[in-house]
Coordinates of C-alpha atoms and ligand atoms in Angstrom, one line a residue:
X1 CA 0.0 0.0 0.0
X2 CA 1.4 3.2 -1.0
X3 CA 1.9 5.9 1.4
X4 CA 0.1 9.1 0.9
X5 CA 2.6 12.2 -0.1
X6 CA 3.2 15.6 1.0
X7 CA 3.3 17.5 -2.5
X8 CA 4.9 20.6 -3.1
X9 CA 3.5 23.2 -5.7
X10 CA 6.4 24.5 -7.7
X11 CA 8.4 27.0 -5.4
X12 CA 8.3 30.2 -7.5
X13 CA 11.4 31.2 -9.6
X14 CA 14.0 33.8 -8.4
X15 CA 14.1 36.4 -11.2
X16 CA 18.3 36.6 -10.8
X17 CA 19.8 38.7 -13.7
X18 CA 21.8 36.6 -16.4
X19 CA 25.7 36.4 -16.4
X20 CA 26.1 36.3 -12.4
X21 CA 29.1 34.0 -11.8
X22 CA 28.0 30.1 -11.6
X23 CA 29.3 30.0 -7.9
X24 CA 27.4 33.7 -6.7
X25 CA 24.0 31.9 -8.3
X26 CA 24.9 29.0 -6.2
X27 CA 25.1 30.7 -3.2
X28 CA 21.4 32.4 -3.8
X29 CA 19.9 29.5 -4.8
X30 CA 21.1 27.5 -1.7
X31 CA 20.5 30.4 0.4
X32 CA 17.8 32.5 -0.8
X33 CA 14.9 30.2 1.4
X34 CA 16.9 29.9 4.9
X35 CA 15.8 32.5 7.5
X36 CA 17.9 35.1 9.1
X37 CA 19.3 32.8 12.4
X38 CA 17.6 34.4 15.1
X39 CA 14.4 34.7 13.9
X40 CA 10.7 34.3 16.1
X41 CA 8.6 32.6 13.6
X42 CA 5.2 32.8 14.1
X43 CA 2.5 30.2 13.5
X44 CA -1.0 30.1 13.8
X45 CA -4.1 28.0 12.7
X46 CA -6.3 29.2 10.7
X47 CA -9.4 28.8 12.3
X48 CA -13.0 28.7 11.8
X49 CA -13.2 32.0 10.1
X50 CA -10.6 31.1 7.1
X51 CA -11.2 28.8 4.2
X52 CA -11.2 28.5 0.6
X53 CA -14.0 28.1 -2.2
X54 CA -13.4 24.6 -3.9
X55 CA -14.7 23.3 -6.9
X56 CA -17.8 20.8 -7.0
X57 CA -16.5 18.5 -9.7
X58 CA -19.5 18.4 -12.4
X59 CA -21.4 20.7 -11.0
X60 CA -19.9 24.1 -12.0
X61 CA -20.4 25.2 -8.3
X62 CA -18.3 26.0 -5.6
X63 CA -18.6 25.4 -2.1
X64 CA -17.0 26.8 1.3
X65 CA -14.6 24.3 3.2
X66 CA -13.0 25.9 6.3
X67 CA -9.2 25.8 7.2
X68 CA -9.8 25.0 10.3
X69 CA -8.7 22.0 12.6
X70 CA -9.6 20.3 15.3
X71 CA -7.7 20.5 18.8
X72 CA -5.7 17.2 18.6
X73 CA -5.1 17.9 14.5
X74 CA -3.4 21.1 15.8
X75 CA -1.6 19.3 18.8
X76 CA 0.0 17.3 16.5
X77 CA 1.7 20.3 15.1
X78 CA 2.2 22.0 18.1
X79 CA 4.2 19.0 19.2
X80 CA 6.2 18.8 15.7
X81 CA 7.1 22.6 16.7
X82 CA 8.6 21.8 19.8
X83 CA 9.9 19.0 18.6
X84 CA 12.3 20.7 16.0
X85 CA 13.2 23.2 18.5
X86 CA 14.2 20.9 21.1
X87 CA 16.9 20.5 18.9
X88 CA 18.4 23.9 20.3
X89 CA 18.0 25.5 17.1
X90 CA 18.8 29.2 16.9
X91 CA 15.5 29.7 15.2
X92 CA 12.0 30.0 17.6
X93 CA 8.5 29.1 16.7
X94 CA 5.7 30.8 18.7
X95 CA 2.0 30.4 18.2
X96 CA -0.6 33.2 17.5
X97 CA -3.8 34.1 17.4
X98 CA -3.9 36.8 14.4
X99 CA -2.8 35.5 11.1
X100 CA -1.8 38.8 9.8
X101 CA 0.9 38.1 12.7
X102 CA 2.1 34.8 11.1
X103 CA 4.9 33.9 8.7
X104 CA 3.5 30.6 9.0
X105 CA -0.5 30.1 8.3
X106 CA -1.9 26.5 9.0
X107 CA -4.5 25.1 7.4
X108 CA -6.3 21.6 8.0
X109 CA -7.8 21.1 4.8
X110 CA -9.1 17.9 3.5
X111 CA -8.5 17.2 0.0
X112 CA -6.1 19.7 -0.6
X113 CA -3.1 18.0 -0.6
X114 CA -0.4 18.4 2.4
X115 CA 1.9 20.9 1.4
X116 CA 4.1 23.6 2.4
X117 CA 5.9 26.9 1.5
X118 CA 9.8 26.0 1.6
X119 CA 11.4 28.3 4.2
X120 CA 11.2 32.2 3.4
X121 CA 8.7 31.7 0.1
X122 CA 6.3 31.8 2.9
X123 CA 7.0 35.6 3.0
X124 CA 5.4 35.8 -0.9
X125 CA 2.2 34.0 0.6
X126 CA -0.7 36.9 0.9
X127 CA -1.7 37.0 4.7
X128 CA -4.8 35.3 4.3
X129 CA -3.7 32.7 2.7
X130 CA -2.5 29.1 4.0
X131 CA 1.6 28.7 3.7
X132 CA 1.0 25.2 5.0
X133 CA -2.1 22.8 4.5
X134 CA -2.2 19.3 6.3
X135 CA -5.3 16.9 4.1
X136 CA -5.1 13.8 6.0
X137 CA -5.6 13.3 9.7
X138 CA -2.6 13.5 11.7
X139 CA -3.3 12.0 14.6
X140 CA -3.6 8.1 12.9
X141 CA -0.5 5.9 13.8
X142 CA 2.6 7.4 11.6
X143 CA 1.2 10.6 10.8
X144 CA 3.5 12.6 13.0
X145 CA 5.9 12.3 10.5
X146 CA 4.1 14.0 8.3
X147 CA 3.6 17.0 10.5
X148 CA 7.5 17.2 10.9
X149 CA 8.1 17.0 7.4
X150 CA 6.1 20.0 6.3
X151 CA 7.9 21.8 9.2
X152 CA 11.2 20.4 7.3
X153 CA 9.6 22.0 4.7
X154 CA 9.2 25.7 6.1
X155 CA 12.4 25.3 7.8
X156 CA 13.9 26.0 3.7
X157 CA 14.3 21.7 3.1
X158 CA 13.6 19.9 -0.1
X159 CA 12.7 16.2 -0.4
X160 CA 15.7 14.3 -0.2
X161 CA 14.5 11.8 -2.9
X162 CA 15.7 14.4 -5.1
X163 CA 19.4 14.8 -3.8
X164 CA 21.5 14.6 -7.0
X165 CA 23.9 13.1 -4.3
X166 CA 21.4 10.1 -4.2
X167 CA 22.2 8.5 -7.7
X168 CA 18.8 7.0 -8.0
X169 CA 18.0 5.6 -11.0
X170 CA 13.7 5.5 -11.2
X171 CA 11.5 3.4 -13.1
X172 CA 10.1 6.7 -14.6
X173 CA 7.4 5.0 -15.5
X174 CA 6.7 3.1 -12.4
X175 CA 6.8 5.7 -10.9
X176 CA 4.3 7.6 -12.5
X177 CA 2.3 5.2 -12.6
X178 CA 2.2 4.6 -8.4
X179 CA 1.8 7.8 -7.7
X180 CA -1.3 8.3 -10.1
X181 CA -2.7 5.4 -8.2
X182 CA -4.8 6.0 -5.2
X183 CA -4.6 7.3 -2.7
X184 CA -2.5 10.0 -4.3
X185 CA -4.1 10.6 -7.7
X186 CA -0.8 13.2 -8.7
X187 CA -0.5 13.9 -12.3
X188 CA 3.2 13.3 -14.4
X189 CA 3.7 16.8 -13.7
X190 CA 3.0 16.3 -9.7
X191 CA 4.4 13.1 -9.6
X192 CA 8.0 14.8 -11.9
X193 CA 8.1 17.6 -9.4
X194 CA 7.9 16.1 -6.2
X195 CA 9.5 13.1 -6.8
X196 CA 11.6 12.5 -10.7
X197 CA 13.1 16.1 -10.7
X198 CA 17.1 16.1 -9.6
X199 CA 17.5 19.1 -7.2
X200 CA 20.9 21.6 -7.9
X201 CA 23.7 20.9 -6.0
X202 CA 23.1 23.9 -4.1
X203 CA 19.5 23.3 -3.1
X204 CA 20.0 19.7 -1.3
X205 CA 19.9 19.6 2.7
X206 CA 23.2 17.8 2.7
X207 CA 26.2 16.6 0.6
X208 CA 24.6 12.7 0.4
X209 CA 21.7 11.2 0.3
X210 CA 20.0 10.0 3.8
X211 CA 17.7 7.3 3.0
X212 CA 16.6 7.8 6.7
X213 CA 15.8 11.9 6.7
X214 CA 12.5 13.1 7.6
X215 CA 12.6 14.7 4.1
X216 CA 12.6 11.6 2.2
X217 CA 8.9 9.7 1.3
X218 CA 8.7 5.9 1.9
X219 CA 8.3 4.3 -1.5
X220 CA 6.9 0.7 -2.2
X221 CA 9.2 -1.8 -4.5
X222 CA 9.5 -1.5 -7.8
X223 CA 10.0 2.0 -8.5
X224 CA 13.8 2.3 -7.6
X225 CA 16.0 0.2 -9.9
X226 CA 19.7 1.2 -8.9
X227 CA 21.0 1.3 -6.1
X228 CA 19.8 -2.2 -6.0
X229 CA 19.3 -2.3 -2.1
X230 CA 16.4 -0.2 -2.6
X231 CA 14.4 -2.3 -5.3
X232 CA 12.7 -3.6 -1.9
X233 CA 11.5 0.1 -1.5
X234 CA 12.7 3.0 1.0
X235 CA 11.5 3.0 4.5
X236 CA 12.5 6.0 6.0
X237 CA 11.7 5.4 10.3
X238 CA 10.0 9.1 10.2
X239 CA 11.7 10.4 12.6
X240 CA 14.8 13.1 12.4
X241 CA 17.7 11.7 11.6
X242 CA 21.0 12.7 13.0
X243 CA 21.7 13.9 9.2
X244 CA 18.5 16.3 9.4
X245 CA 19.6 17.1 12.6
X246 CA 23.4 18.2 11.6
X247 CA 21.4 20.3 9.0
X248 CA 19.2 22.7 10.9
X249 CA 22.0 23.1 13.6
X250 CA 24.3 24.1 10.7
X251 CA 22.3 26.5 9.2
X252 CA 20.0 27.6 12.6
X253 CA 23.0 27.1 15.4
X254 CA 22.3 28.1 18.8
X255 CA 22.1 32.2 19.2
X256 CA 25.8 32.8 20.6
X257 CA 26.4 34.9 21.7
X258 CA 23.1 36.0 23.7
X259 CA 23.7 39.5 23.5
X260 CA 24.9 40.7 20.5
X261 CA 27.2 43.2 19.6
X262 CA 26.0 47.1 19.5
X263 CA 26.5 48.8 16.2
X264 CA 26.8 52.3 17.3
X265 CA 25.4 54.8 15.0
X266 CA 28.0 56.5 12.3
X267 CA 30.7 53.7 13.2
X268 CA 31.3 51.0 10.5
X269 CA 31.7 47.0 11.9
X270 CA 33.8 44.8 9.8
X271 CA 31.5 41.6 9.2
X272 CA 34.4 38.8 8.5
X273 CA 31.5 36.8 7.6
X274 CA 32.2 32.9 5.0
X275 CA 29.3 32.1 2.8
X276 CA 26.0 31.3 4.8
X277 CA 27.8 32.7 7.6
X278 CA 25.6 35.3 10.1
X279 CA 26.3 38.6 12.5
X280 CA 23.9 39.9 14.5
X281 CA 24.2 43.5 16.4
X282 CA 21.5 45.4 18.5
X283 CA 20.9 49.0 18.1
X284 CA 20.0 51.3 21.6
X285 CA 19.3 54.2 19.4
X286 CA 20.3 57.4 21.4
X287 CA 17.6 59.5 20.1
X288 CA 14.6 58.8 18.1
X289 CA 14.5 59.5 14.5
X290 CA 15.0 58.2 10.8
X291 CA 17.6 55.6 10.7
X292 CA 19.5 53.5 7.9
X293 CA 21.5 50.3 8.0
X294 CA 23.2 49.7 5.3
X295 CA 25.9 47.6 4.0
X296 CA 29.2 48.1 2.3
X297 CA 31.2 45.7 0.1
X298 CA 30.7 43.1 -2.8
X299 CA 28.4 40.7 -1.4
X300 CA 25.0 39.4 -1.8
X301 CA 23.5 39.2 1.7
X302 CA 20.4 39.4 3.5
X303 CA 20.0 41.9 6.4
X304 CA 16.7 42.0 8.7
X305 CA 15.6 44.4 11.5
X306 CA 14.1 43.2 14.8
X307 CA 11.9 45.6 17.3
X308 CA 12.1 43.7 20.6
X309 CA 8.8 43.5 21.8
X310 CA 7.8 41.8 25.2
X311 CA 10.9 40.4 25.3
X312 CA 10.7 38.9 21.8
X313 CA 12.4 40.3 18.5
X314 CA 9.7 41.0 15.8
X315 CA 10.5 41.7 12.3
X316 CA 10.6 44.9 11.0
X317 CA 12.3 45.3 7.9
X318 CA 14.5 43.1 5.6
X319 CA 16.6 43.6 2.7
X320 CA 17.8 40.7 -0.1
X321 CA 20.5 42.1 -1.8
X322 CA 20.9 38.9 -4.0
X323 CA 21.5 38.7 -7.2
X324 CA 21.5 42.9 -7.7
X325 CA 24.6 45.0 -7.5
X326 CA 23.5 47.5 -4.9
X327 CA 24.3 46.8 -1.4
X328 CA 21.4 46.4 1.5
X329 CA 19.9 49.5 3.0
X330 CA 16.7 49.7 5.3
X331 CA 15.3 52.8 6.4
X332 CA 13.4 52.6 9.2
X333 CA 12.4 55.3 12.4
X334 CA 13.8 53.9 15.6
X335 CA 12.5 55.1 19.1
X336 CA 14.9 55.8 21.8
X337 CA 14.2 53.4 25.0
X338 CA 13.3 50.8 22.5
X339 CA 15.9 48.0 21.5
X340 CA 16.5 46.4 17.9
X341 CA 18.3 44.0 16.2
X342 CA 20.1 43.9 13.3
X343 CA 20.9 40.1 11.4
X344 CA 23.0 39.7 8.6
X345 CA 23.5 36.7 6.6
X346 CA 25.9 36.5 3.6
X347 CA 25.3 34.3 0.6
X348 CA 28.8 35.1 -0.8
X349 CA 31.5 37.9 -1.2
X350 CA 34.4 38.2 -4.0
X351 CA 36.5 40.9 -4.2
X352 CA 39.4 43.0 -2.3
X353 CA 37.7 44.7 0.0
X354 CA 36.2 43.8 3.8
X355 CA 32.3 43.5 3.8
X356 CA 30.6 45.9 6.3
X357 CA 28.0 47.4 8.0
X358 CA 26.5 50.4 9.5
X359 CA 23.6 52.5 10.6
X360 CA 23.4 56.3 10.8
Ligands
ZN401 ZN1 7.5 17.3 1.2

């Protein structure tokens, strides 16, 4: 019996000018769905008042069908949360009530697939739409792996099925077939993304393929036909393994120092930073007024702005610098008495000079 599948809609494009070096798109690629380390990300369930008009197949009507899951549905994923977090990730997860709050927007819809947005693509989702949809219940036996997947998901992981490290050689057809099967019902083009199509080098979670990885779908025989051990099938134990594990704490390590660095207004801070590499810096401001923070050097990089707010860094601003040859710059009013932070995460640098940043 074939497992059901998480299936991913294609992650949108990144509109990268042509003629950037192949090791710079490399870097954007890989890093362009990771959060800033250090980031709160919210989540909240969609709730009663949020849903989606669906189709009536031969009817030409639509009907209503709430978002919205039961209490032990949600548990599931409150548990997956804290799960992934237990690892002592630098990254935080905190419910919410108001989705206009949320990065992360959970919907329980049956029938609609289980899905996510891969890590910051979620910021492209309108706010009143779902960046993460569970169709099957969660709570039957097994199931919790599928809640932690979709969290792999939003944490910027791709299925690890389609490592190009894995060397899997597919019974296209076979495959196709299975998956257009019950209780899936995925078209070639469903069953080709999610499953057929070889990631980059630069988008895979690590640099070989973990047959056990929360990221990787259990598949019956008879759709792999090299390596040989896996004509049998794959039986991932849906759990993390130590290799999804080393991942997140690679990219997400534990916020060290606790309190960051200030960056003093009008004085530059040399960032020293390899590629995927993070500094963080808070801002007192000592008066308030219009303020920028802006980078210096040839880099692509990411830089966010936190307001602390009951003890918790919110996001204010951000700037992706990918890809463009300008350097980051937000503009933003900061109030004295208030604190901020300020995360910057390099993709990759070339040149002579030191990368840097400053706020004035
Ligand atoms: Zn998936």
């Amino acid at each position: 019996m074939t497992a059901r599948h998480c299936s991913l809609p294609p992650q949108p494009a990144p509109a990268y000018p042509p003629g950037l070096a192949a090791e710079r798109l490399g870097a954007l690629i890989g890093g362009r769905r990771l959060w800033v380390n250090g980031t709160v990300l919210h989540y909240c369930f969609s709730g009663d008042t949020a849903g989606s008009e669906i189709a009536v197949p031969g009817t030409g009507r639509t009907r209503w069908v709430s978002w919205g899951g039961a209490e032990e549905q949600q548990d599931v994923v409150r548990e997956c949360f804290e799960e992934w977090r237990g690892l002592g990730l630098g990254l935080t997860f905190t419910e919410v009530r108001d989705r206009t709050e949320a990065e992360l927007r959970i919907g329980f819809q049956l029938g609609d697939g289980t899905w996510s947005a891969v890590g910051r693509d979620a910021l492209r989702v309108g706010v009143h739409e779902r960046t993460m949809n569970f169709g099957w219940d969660l709570t039957a036996p097994g199931e919790r792996a599928t809640a932690l997947h979709q969290i792999g998901h939003a944490l910027g992981m791709l299925h690890e099925h389609q490592s190009p490290y894995a060397g899997i050689h597919w019974d296209d057809e076979a495959v196709y077939a299975e998956l257009a099967g019950p209780p899936n019902h995925w078209s070639r083009d469903r069953t080709y993304h999610n499953i057929l199509r070889r990631l980059g080098p630069d988008e895979v979670n690590g640099s070989v393929w973990d047959p056990q990885s929360i990221m990787q779908y259990a598949l019956p025989p008879g759709l792999i036909l090299e390596p040989e051990q896996y004509h049998g099938g794959v039986y991932p134990p849906g759990t993390l393994s130590p290799a999804d594990k080393e991942f997140v704490l690679r990219r997400y390590p534990p916020a060290d120092p606790p309190r960051p660095p200030p960056l003093v207004p009008f004085r530059s801070v040399p960032l020293g930073l390899g590629p995927g590499e993070q500094a963080d810096f808070r801002i007192d401001p000592p008066e308030t007024r219009d303020y920028t923070v802006g980078t210096f050097g040839e880099a692509d990089r990411v830089v966010v702005l936190f307001e602390e707010r009951d003890g918790e860094p919110r996001f204010l601003a951000g700037h992706d610098d990918g890809g463009t040859a300008h350097n980051a710059a937000i503009a933003a009013r900061l109030v004295k008495g208030r604190r901020y932070y300020v995360r910057v995460r390099l993709y990759s640098a070339w040149g002579p000079g030191e990368t840097a940043v400053m706020c004035w």
